[in-house]
Amino acid sequence: MSNLIHKSLLQSRSPLISFQRFRGKINIQRPRQPHYERARVLELVKPVYREPEFNAPCREADRNKSIKHIENQYEKIIAREVRNWLEHSQMIAFVHLNSIRQEDFFKVQVALHRMQMNIKIYSKSIIRQAVDGTKYEAIKPLFDAKTALILCPDETKIRQLLNVLKKTPQFILMAGIIQGQFLSKTEFVNFAALPDLTTARAQLAAVLDSAGAKIVSDLECHQNQLVTMLDSYVRLSGSDEKTSKTEPGSDES
């Protein structure tokens, strides 16, 4: 009996829902006009734009000129830091940055940090504030695009820097500064081929020593030739006397 009540009286049926598309084909280019009430509401909430005046752009430009430029104190602090980097770095490389993953960029940062180098990225406005009125004003055109600074207190590590840039094609070397001297890319690469200061001094000392020795040899050349000729003459005279004594009939009777 309980099973009969449960199956017949207490059984619930869930409604069947079926979705049907609109009978006609929807015209996207010429849609059907909305209902009258909906059309009234749409007309009521339609935005109304004021027609701009003829000389509105000129007035806006004059208004912007009249507003004084507010200096960003944070940018001034960063610009002071950039100037300090530029003045106390013996080697500076300007590198153009192409699209690169943050993971690869971090690997380059680690490789440069191991060689006591720092890579910095600043905006154009900060660089302009940092180099205005200094001897580094020529670097401002390099920051029209995304450019990074590679700073190093030791200029002898230029070969290590070029090796890192060679392994990273996303970094393109544009120019550099060595001991306050602005160099192009070719001059920067050629500087890496030069020997270190100790070797260059040794080579200079050898050149100066050879020049002095050559001058001394040139001054003593005539005297040495005269001594050689006299020595050969004495030897020839001694040999002639010996041959004359050994000839028959040359002894005194």
PDB file of C-alpha atoms in Angstrom:
ATOM      1  CA  MET A   1       0.000   0.000   0.000  1.00  0.00           C
ATOM      2  CA  SER A   2       2.826   2.388   0.862  1.00  0.00           C
ATOM      3  CA  ASN A   3       4.532   1.633  -2.416  1.00  0.00           C
ATOM      4  CA  LEU A   4       1.313   2.374  -4.291  1.00  0.00           C
ATOM      5  CA  ILE A   5       0.875   5.702  -2.497  1.00  0.00           C
ATOM      6  CA  HIS A   6       4.543   6.613  -3.111  1.00  0.00           C
ATOM      7  CA  LYS A   7       4.368   5.773  -6.796  1.00  0.00           C
ATOM      8  CA  SER A   8       0.938   7.242  -7.612  1.00  0.00           C
ATOM      9  CA  LEU A   9       0.234  10.066  -5.183  1.00  0.00           C
ATOM     10  CA  LEU A  10       3.618  11.309  -3.954  1.00  0.00           C
ATOM     11  CA  GLN A  11       5.495  11.204  -7.254  1.00  0.00           C
ATOM     12  CA  SER A  12       6.595  14.649  -8.592  1.00  0.00           C
ATOM     13  CA  ARG A  13       7.166  15.357 -12.210  1.00  0.00           C
ATOM     14  CA  SER A  14       9.662  17.968 -13.449  1.00  0.00           C
ATOM     15  CA  PRO A  15       8.417  20.216 -16.258  1.00  0.00           C
ATOM     16  CA  LEU A  16       9.965  19.699 -19.665  1.00  0.00           C
ATOM     17  CA  ILE A  17      11.500  22.876 -21.079  1.00  0.00           C
ATOM     18  CA  SER A  18      12.380  23.174 -24.752  1.00  0.00           C
ATOM     19  CA  PHE A  19      13.849  26.183 -26.483  1.00  0.00           C
ATOM     20  CA  GLN A  20      12.599  27.159 -29.904  1.00  0.00           C
ATOM     21  CA  ARG A  21      14.053  29.710 -32.229  1.00  0.00           C
ATOM     22  CA  PHE A  22      11.994  32.502 -33.788  1.00  0.00           C
ATOM     23  CA  ARG A  23      10.051  31.204 -36.741  1.00  0.00           C
ATOM     24  CA  GLY A  24      11.183  33.786 -39.217  1.00  0.00           C
ATOM     25  CA  LYS A  25      14.755  34.518 -40.278  1.00  0.00           C
ATOM     26  CA  ILE A  26      16.318  37.413 -38.379  1.00  0.00           C
ATOM     27  CA  ASN A  27      17.363  40.264 -40.652  1.00  0.00           C
ATOM     28  CA  ILE A  28      20.463  41.838 -39.185  1.00  0.00           C
ATOM     29  CA  GLN A  29      20.771  44.655 -41.731  1.00  0.00           C
ATOM     30  CA  ARG A  30      17.117  45.738 -41.494  1.00  0.00           C
ATOM     31  CA  PRO A  31      15.875  44.682 -38.050  1.00  0.00           C
ATOM     32  CA  ARG A  32      12.215  44.812 -37.122  1.00  0.00           C
ATOM     33  CA  GLN A  33      10.962  48.041 -35.554  1.00  0.00           C
ATOM     34  CA  PRO A  34      10.509  47.830 -31.770  1.00  0.00           C
ATOM     35  CA  HIS A  35       7.132  48.008 -30.075  1.00  0.00           C
ATOM     36  CA  TYR A  36       5.561  51.431 -29.684  1.00  0.00           C
ATOM     37  CA  GLU A  37       6.118  51.606 -25.916  1.00  0.00           C
ATOM     38  CA  ARG A  38       9.705  50.420 -26.235  1.00  0.00           C
ATOM     39  CA  ALA A  39      10.326  52.902 -29.029  1.00  0.00           C
ATOM     40  CA  ARG A  40       9.085  55.730 -26.774  1.00  0.00           C
ATOM     41  CA  VAL A  41      11.489  54.666 -24.001  1.00  0.00           C
ATOM     42  CA  LEU A  42      14.424  54.393 -26.413  1.00  0.00           C
ATOM     43  CA  GLU A  43      13.708  57.845 -27.802  1.00  0.00           C
ATOM     44  CA  LEU A  44      13.554  59.245 -24.293  1.00  0.00           C
ATOM     45  CA  VAL A  45      16.895  57.829 -23.148  1.00  0.00           C
ATOM     46  CA  LYS A  46      18.737  58.666 -26.395  1.00  0.00           C
ATOM     47  CA  PRO A  47      21.826  60.818 -25.511  1.00  0.00           C
ATOM     48  CA  VAL A  48      22.005  64.360 -26.826  1.00  0.00           C
ATOM     49  CA  TYR A  49      25.457  65.679 -27.717  1.00  0.00           C
ATOM     50  CA  ARG A  50      26.131  69.371 -27.915  1.00  0.00           C
ATOM     51  CA  GLU A  51      27.570  70.481 -31.220  1.00  0.00           C
ATOM     52  CA  PRO A  52      31.115  71.807 -30.663  1.00  0.00           C
ATOM     53  CA  GLU A  53      31.881  75.396 -31.416  1.00  0.00           C
ATOM     54  CA  PHE A  54      33.900  76.321 -34.457  1.00  0.00           C
ATOM     55  CA  ASN A  55      36.872  77.713 -32.499  1.00  0.00           C
ATOM     56  CA  ALA A  56      36.742  75.206 -29.630  1.00  0.00           C
ATOM     57  CA  PRO A  57      40.150  73.595 -30.419  1.00  0.00           C
ATOM     58  CA  CYS A  58      41.848  76.996 -30.412  1.00  0.00           C
ATOM     59  CA  ARG A  59      40.307  77.905 -27.062  1.00  0.00           C
ATOM     60  CA  GLU A  60      41.347  74.564 -25.599  1.00  0.00           C
ATOM     61  CA  ALA A  61      44.922  75.052 -26.805  1.00  0.00           C
ATOM     62  CA  ASP A  62      45.090  78.526 -25.263  1.00  0.00           C
ATOM     63  CA  ARG A  63      43.691  77.172 -22.009  1.00  0.00           C
ATOM     64  CA  ASN A  64      46.346  74.461 -21.898  1.00  0.00           C
ATOM     65  CA  LYS A  65      49.110  76.996 -22.498  1.00  0.00           C
ATOM     66  CA  SER A  66      47.892  79.140 -19.648  1.00  0.00           C
ATOM     67  CA  ILE A  67      48.116  76.198 -17.219  1.00  0.00           C
ATOM     68  CA  LYS A  68      51.588  76.075 -15.696  1.00  0.00           C
ATOM     69  CA  HIS A  69      53.464  72.792 -15.804  1.00  0.00           C
ATOM     70  CA  ILE A  70      53.539  71.124 -12.403  1.00  0.00           C
ATOM     71  CA  GLU A  71      56.923  69.555 -11.710  1.00  0.00           C
ATOM     72  CA  ASN A  72      56.961  65.989 -10.493  1.00  0.00           C
ATOM     73  CA  GLN A  73      59.169  65.853  -7.419  1.00  0.00           C
ATOM     74  CA  TYR A  74      59.586  62.087  -7.679  1.00  0.00           C
ATOM     75  CA  GLU A  75      60.898  62.432 -11.237  1.00  0.00           C
ATOM     76  CA  LYS A  76      63.388  65.042 -10.013  1.00  0.00           C
ATOM     77  CA  ILE A  77      64.738  62.565  -7.450  1.00  0.00           C
ATOM     78  CA  ILE A  78      65.071  59.827 -10.095  1.00  0.00           C
ATOM     79  CA  ALA A  79      66.734  62.288 -12.506  1.00  0.00           C
ATOM     80  CA  ARG A  80      69.281  63.169  -9.815  1.00  0.00           C
ATOM     81  CA  GLU A  81      69.974  59.453  -9.400  1.00  0.00           C
ATOM     82  CA  VAL A  82      70.448  59.022 -13.172  1.00  0.00           C
ATOM     83  CA  ARG A  83      72.912  61.898 -13.284  1.00  0.00           C
ATOM     84  CA  ASN A  84      74.856  60.330 -10.420  1.00  0.00           C
ATOM     85  CA  TRP A  85      75.009  57.019 -12.360  1.00  0.00           C
ATOM     86  CA  LEU A  86      76.267  58.792 -15.475  1.00  0.00           C
ATOM     87  CA  GLU A  87      78.975  60.736 -13.653  1.00  0.00           C
ATOM     88  CA  HIS A  88      80.366  57.823 -11.617  1.00  0.00           C
ATOM     89  CA  SER A  89      80.311  55.075 -14.269  1.00  0.00           C
ATOM     90  CA  GLN A  90      83.459  54.465 -16.295  1.00  0.00           C
ATOM     91  CA  MET A  91      81.582  52.477 -18.949  1.00  0.00           C
ATOM     92  CA  ILE A  92      78.014  53.111 -20.161  1.00  0.00           C
ATOM     93  CA  ALA A  93      76.291  51.172 -22.950  1.00  0.00           C
ATOM     94  CA  PHE A  94      73.044  52.283 -24.610  1.00  0.00           C
ATOM     95  CA  VAL A  95      70.981  49.269 -25.654  1.00  0.00           C
ATOM     96  CA  HIS A  96      67.739  49.241 -27.641  1.00  0.00           C
ATOM     97  CA  LEU A  97      65.210  46.824 -26.138  1.00  0.00           C
ATOM     98  CA  ASN A  98      63.080  44.682 -28.397  1.00  0.00           C
ATOM     99  CA  SER A  99      60.257  42.438 -27.241  1.00  0.00           C
ATOM    100  CA  ILE A 100      61.637  40.051 -24.629  1.00  0.00           C
ATOM    101  CA  ARG A 101      60.149  37.747 -22.002  1.00  0.00           C
ATOM    102  CA  GLN A 102      60.559  38.768 -18.390  1.00  0.00           C
ATOM    103  CA  GLU A 103      62.268  35.441 -17.668  1.00  0.00           C
ATOM    104  CA  ASP A 104      64.941  36.090 -20.308  1.00  0.00           C
ATOM    105  CA  PHE A 105      65.354  39.674 -19.115  1.00  0.00           C
ATOM    106  CA  PHE A 106      65.935  38.432 -15.572  1.00  0.00           C
ATOM    107  CA  LYS A 107      68.644  36.041 -16.817  1.00  0.00           C
ATOM    108  CA  VAL A 108      70.442  38.958 -18.471  1.00  0.00           C
ATOM    109  CA  GLN A 109      70.178  40.952 -15.252  1.00  0.00           C
ATOM    110  CA  VAL A 110      71.755  38.092 -13.300  1.00  0.00           C
ATOM    111  CA  ALA A 111      74.596  37.717 -15.828  1.00  0.00           C
ATOM    112  CA  LEU A 112      75.350  41.447 -15.692  1.00  0.00           C
ATOM    113  CA  HIS A 113      75.119  41.546 -11.900  1.00  0.00           C
ATOM    114  CA  ARG A 114      77.765  38.830 -11.640  1.00  0.00           C
ATOM    115  CA  MET A 115      80.120  41.134 -13.564  1.00  0.00           C
ATOM    116  CA  GLN A 116      79.259  44.112 -11.317  1.00  0.00           C
ATOM    117  CA  MET A 117      77.085  45.765 -13.970  1.00  0.00           C
ATOM    118  CA  ASN A 118      73.652  47.307 -13.601  1.00  0.00           C
ATOM    119  CA  ILE A 119      70.922  47.647 -16.210  1.00  0.00           C
ATOM    120  CA  LYS A 120      68.491  50.548 -15.821  1.00  0.00           C
ATOM    121  CA  ILE A 121      65.409  51.617 -17.796  1.00  0.00           C
ATOM    122  CA  TYR A 122      64.145  55.211 -17.529  1.00  0.00           C
ATOM    123  CA  SER A 123      61.538  57.268 -19.340  1.00  0.00           C
ATOM    124  CA  LYS A 124      62.382  60.004 -21.795  1.00  0.00           C
ATOM    125  CA  SER A 125      61.226  62.789 -19.461  1.00  0.00           C
ATOM    126  CA  ILE A 126      63.515  61.592 -16.650  1.00  0.00           C
ATOM    127  CA  ILE A 127      66.513  61.364 -18.988  1.00  0.00           C
ATOM    128  CA  ARG A 128      65.774  64.867 -20.284  1.00  0.00           C
ATOM    129  CA  GLN A 129      65.731  66.274 -16.753  1.00  0.00           C
ATOM    130  CA  ALA A 130      68.927  64.396 -15.878  1.00  0.00           C
ATOM    131  CA  VAL A 131      71.092  65.488 -18.835  1.00  0.00           C
ATOM    132  CA  ASP A 132      69.846  69.033 -19.522  1.00  0.00           C
ATOM    133  CA  GLY A 133      72.743  71.454 -19.128  1.00  0.00           C
ATOM    134  CA  THR A 134      75.370  68.698 -18.848  1.00  0.00           C
ATOM    135  CA  LYS A 135      77.876  67.141 -21.226  1.00  0.00           C
ATOM    136  CA  TYR A 136      75.525  64.175 -21.751  1.00  0.00           C
ATOM    137  CA  GLU A 137      72.870  66.091 -23.725  1.00  0.00           C
ATOM    138  CA  ALA A 138      73.841  64.214 -26.898  1.00  0.00           C
ATOM    139  CA  ILE A 139      72.242  61.002 -25.593  1.00  0.00           C
ATOM    140  CA  LYS A 140      68.668  62.376 -25.564  1.00  0.00           C
ATOM    141  CA  PRO A 141      67.830  61.238 -29.158  1.00  0.00           C
ATOM    142  CA  LEU A 142      68.688  57.654 -28.154  1.00  0.00           C
ATOM    143  CA  PHE A 143      65.684  57.558 -25.825  1.00  0.00           C
ATOM    144  CA  ASP A 144      63.020  58.258 -28.454  1.00  0.00           C
ATOM    145  CA  ALA A 145      62.400  54.495 -28.366  1.00  0.00           C
ATOM    146  CA  LYS A 146      62.677  52.031 -25.487  1.00  0.00           C
ATOM    147  CA  THR A 147      66.331  52.176 -24.426  1.00  0.00           C
ATOM    148  CA  ALA A 148      68.194  50.681 -21.482  1.00  0.00           C
ATOM    149  CA  LEU A 149      71.393  51.803 -19.770  1.00  0.00           C
ATOM    150  CA  ILE A 150      74.088  49.300 -18.821  1.00  0.00           C
ATOM    151  CA  LEU A 151      76.411  50.886 -16.232  1.00  0.00           C
ATOM    152  CA  CYS A 152      79.748  49.578 -15.009  1.00  0.00           C
ATOM    153  CA  PRO A 153      82.442  51.193 -12.811  1.00  0.00           C
ATOM    154  CA  ASP A 154      85.217  49.314 -14.664  1.00  0.00           C
ATOM    155  CA  GLU A 155      85.816  49.914 -18.373  1.00  0.00           C
ATOM    156  CA  THR A 156      88.036  46.833 -18.696  1.00  0.00           C
ATOM    157  CA  LYS A 157      84.963  44.549 -18.656  1.00  0.00           C
ATOM    158  CA  ILE A 158      83.800  45.660 -22.066  1.00  0.00           C
ATOM    159  CA  ARG A 159      84.552  42.256 -23.607  1.00  0.00           C
ATOM    160  CA  GLN A 160      82.339  40.473 -21.065  1.00  0.00           C
ATOM    161  CA  LEU A 161      79.550  42.937 -21.845  1.00  0.00           C
ATOM    162  CA  LEU A 162      79.798  42.291 -25.576  1.00  0.00           C
ATOM    163  CA  ASN A 163      79.685  38.536 -24.959  1.00  0.00           C
ATOM    164  CA  VAL A 164      76.444  38.909 -22.989  1.00  0.00           C
ATOM    165  CA  LEU A 165      74.896  41.123 -25.683  1.00  0.00           C
ATOM    166  CA  LYS A 166      75.958  38.635 -28.350  1.00  0.00           C
ATOM    167  CA  LYS A 167      73.992  35.890 -26.585  1.00  0.00           C
ATOM    168  CA  THR A 168      70.903  38.136 -26.282  1.00  0.00           C
ATOM    169  CA  PRO A 169      69.636  39.166 -29.740  1.00  0.00           C
ATOM    170  CA  GLN A 170      66.793  41.188 -28.163  1.00  0.00           C
ATOM    171  CA  PHE A 171      69.397  43.731 -26.973  1.00  0.00           C
ATOM    172  CA  ILE A 172      70.862  45.885 -29.762  1.00  0.00           C
ATOM    173  CA  LEU A 173      73.913  47.987 -28.944  1.00  0.00           C
ATOM    174  CA  MET A 174      73.603  51.561 -30.256  1.00  0.00           C
ATOM    175  CA  ALA A 175      76.419  53.566 -28.640  1.00  0.00           C
ATOM    176  CA  GLY A 176      78.482  53.876 -25.477  1.00  0.00           C
ATOM    177  CA  ILE A 177      80.525  56.121 -23.211  1.00  0.00           C
ATOM    178  CA  ILE A 178      84.034  55.155 -22.068  1.00  0.00           C
ATOM    179  CA  GLN A 179      85.675  57.390 -19.450  1.00  0.00           C
ATOM    180  CA  GLY A 180      83.455  60.329 -20.386  1.00  0.00           C
ATOM    181  CA  GLN A 181      84.058  59.943 -24.147  1.00  0.00           C
ATOM    182  CA  PHE A 182      80.996  59.338 -26.322  1.00  0.00           C
ATOM    183  CA  LEU A 183      81.626  56.474 -28.783  1.00  0.00           C
ATOM    184  CA  SER A 184      79.628  55.036 -31.640  1.00  0.00           C
ATOM    185  CA  LYS A 185      78.872  51.328 -31.900  1.00  0.00           C
ATOM    186  CA  THR A 186      81.912  50.681 -34.145  1.00  0.00           C
ATOM    187  CA  GLU A 187      84.253  52.628 -31.888  1.00  0.00           C
ATOM    188  CA  PHE A 188      82.822  50.880 -28.836  1.00  0.00           C
ATOM    189  CA  VAL A 189      83.499  47.456 -30.357  1.00  0.00           C
ATOM    190  CA  ASN A 190      86.979  48.479 -31.522  1.00  0.00           C
ATOM    191  CA  PHE A 191      87.806  49.649 -28.011  1.00  0.00           C
ATOM    192  CA  ALA A 192      87.192  46.105 -26.789  1.00  0.00           C
ATOM    193  CA  ALA A 193      89.924  44.832 -29.133  1.00  0.00           C
ATOM    194  CA  LEU A 194      92.532  47.098 -27.537  1.00  0.00           C
ATOM    195  CA  PRO A 195      94.876  45.598 -24.878  1.00  0.00           C
ATOM    196  CA  ASP A 196      94.642  46.589 -21.238  1.00  0.00           C
ATOM    197  CA  LEU A 197      96.512  49.561 -19.806  1.00  0.00           C
ATOM    198  CA  THR A 198      99.433  47.541 -18.412  1.00  0.00           C
ATOM    199  CA  THR A 199     100.066  45.794 -21.739  1.00  0.00           C
ATOM    200  CA  ALA A 200      99.767  49.074 -23.627  1.00  0.00           C
ATOM    201  CA  ARG A 201     102.327  50.697 -21.316  1.00  0.00           C
ATOM    202  CA  ALA A 202     104.713  47.775 -21.813  1.00  0.00           C
ATOM    203  CA  GLN A 203     104.312  48.028 -25.588  1.00  0.00           C
ATOM    204  CA  LEU A 204     104.932  51.775 -25.474  1.00  0.00           C
ATOM    205  CA  ALA A 205     108.042  51.310 -23.347  1.00  0.00           C
ATOM    206  CA  ALA A 206     109.330  48.687 -25.804  1.00  0.00           C
ATOM    207  CA  VAL A 207     108.715  51.022 -28.751  1.00  0.00           C
ATOM    208  CA  LEU A 208     110.514  53.903 -27.023  1.00  0.00           C
ATOM    209  CA  ASP A 209     113.405  51.636 -26.049  1.00  0.00           C
ATOM    210  CA  SER A 210     113.746  50.321 -29.607  1.00  0.00           C
ATOM    211  CA  ALA A 211     113.690  53.868 -30.964  1.00  0.00           C
ATOM    212  CA  GLY A 212     116.498  54.912 -28.604  1.00  0.00           C
ATOM    213  CA  ALA A 213     118.549  51.847 -29.451  1.00  0.00           C
ATOM    214  CA  LYS A 214     118.086  52.551 -33.179  1.00  0.00           C
ATOM    215  CA  ILE A 215     119.313  56.137 -32.737  1.00  0.00           C
ATOM    216  CA  VAL A 216     122.409  54.944 -30.862  1.00  0.00           C
ATOM    217  CA  SER A 217     123.132  52.325 -33.536  1.00  0.00           C
ATOM    218  CA  ASP A 218     122.724  54.929 -36.297  1.00  0.00           C
ATOM    219  CA  LEU A 219     125.136  57.302 -34.536  1.00  0.00           C
ATOM    220  CA  GLU A 220     127.744  54.566 -34.046  1.00  0.00           C
ATOM    221  CA  CYS A 221     127.325  53.119 -37.530  1.00  0.00           C
ATOM    222  CA  HIS A 222     130.161  55.069 -39.196  1.00  0.00           C
ATOM    223  CA  GLN A 223     132.580  54.482 -36.312  1.00  0.00           C
ATOM    224  CA  ASN A 224     131.835  50.748 -36.356  1.00  0.00           C
ATOM    225  CA  GLN A 225     132.340  50.609 -40.120  1.00  0.00           C
ATOM    226  CA  LEU A 226     135.676  52.442 -39.798  1.00  0.00           C
ATOM    227  CA  VAL A 227     136.864  50.086 -37.043  1.00  0.00           C
ATOM    228  CA  THR A 228     135.839  47.069 -39.105  1.00  0.00           C
ATOM    229  CA  MET A 229     137.631  48.336 -42.205  1.00  0.00           C
ATOM    230  CA  LEU A 230     140.823  49.128 -40.235  1.00  0.00           C
ATOM    231  CA  ASP A 231     140.741  45.716 -38.576  1.00  0.00           C
ATOM    232  CA  SER A 232     140.412  43.995 -41.956  1.00  0.00           C
ATOM    233  CA  TYR A 233     143.245  46.157 -43.348  1.00  0.00           C
ATOM    234  CA  VAL A 234     145.552  45.214 -40.473  1.00  0.00           C
ATOM    235  CA  ARG A 235     144.765  41.553 -40.963  1.00  0.00           C
ATOM    236  CA  LEU A 236     145.481  41.735 -44.682  1.00  0.00           C
ATOM    237  CA  SER A 237     148.803  43.563 -44.044  1.00  0.00           C
ATOM    238  CA  GLY A 238     149.904  40.936 -41.500  1.00  0.00           C
ATOM    239  CA  SER A 239     149.081  38.105 -43.866  1.00  0.00           C
ATOM    240  CA  ASP A 240     151.114  39.769 -46.690  1.00  0.00           C
ATOM    241  CA  GLU A 241     154.177  40.114 -44.487  1.00  0.00           C
ATOM    242  CA  LYS A 242     153.990  36.476 -43.475  1.00  0.00           C
ATOM    243  CA  THR A 243     153.809  35.275 -47.084  1.00  0.00           C
ATOM    244  CA  SER A 244     156.755  37.479 -48.118  1.00  0.00           C
ATOM    245  CA  LYS A 245     158.950  36.015 -45.364  1.00  0.00           C
ATOM    246  CA  THR A 246     158.140  32.437 -46.287  1.00  0.00           C
ATOM    247  CA  GLU A 247     159.009  32.881 -50.002  1.00  0.00           C
ATOM    248  CA  PRO A 248     162.466  31.314 -51.134  1.00  0.00           C
ATOM    249  CA  GLY A 249     165.386  33.796 -51.383  1.00  0.00           C
ATOM    250  CA  SER A 250     163.732  36.230 -49.121  1.00  0.00           C
ATOM    251  CA  ASP A 251     166.047  35.344 -46.154  1.00  0.00           C
ATOM    252  CA  GLU A 252     169.243  37.456 -45.754  1.00  0.00           C
ATOM    253  CA  SER A 253     172.541  35.663 -46.545  1.00  0.00           C
TER     254      SER A 253
END
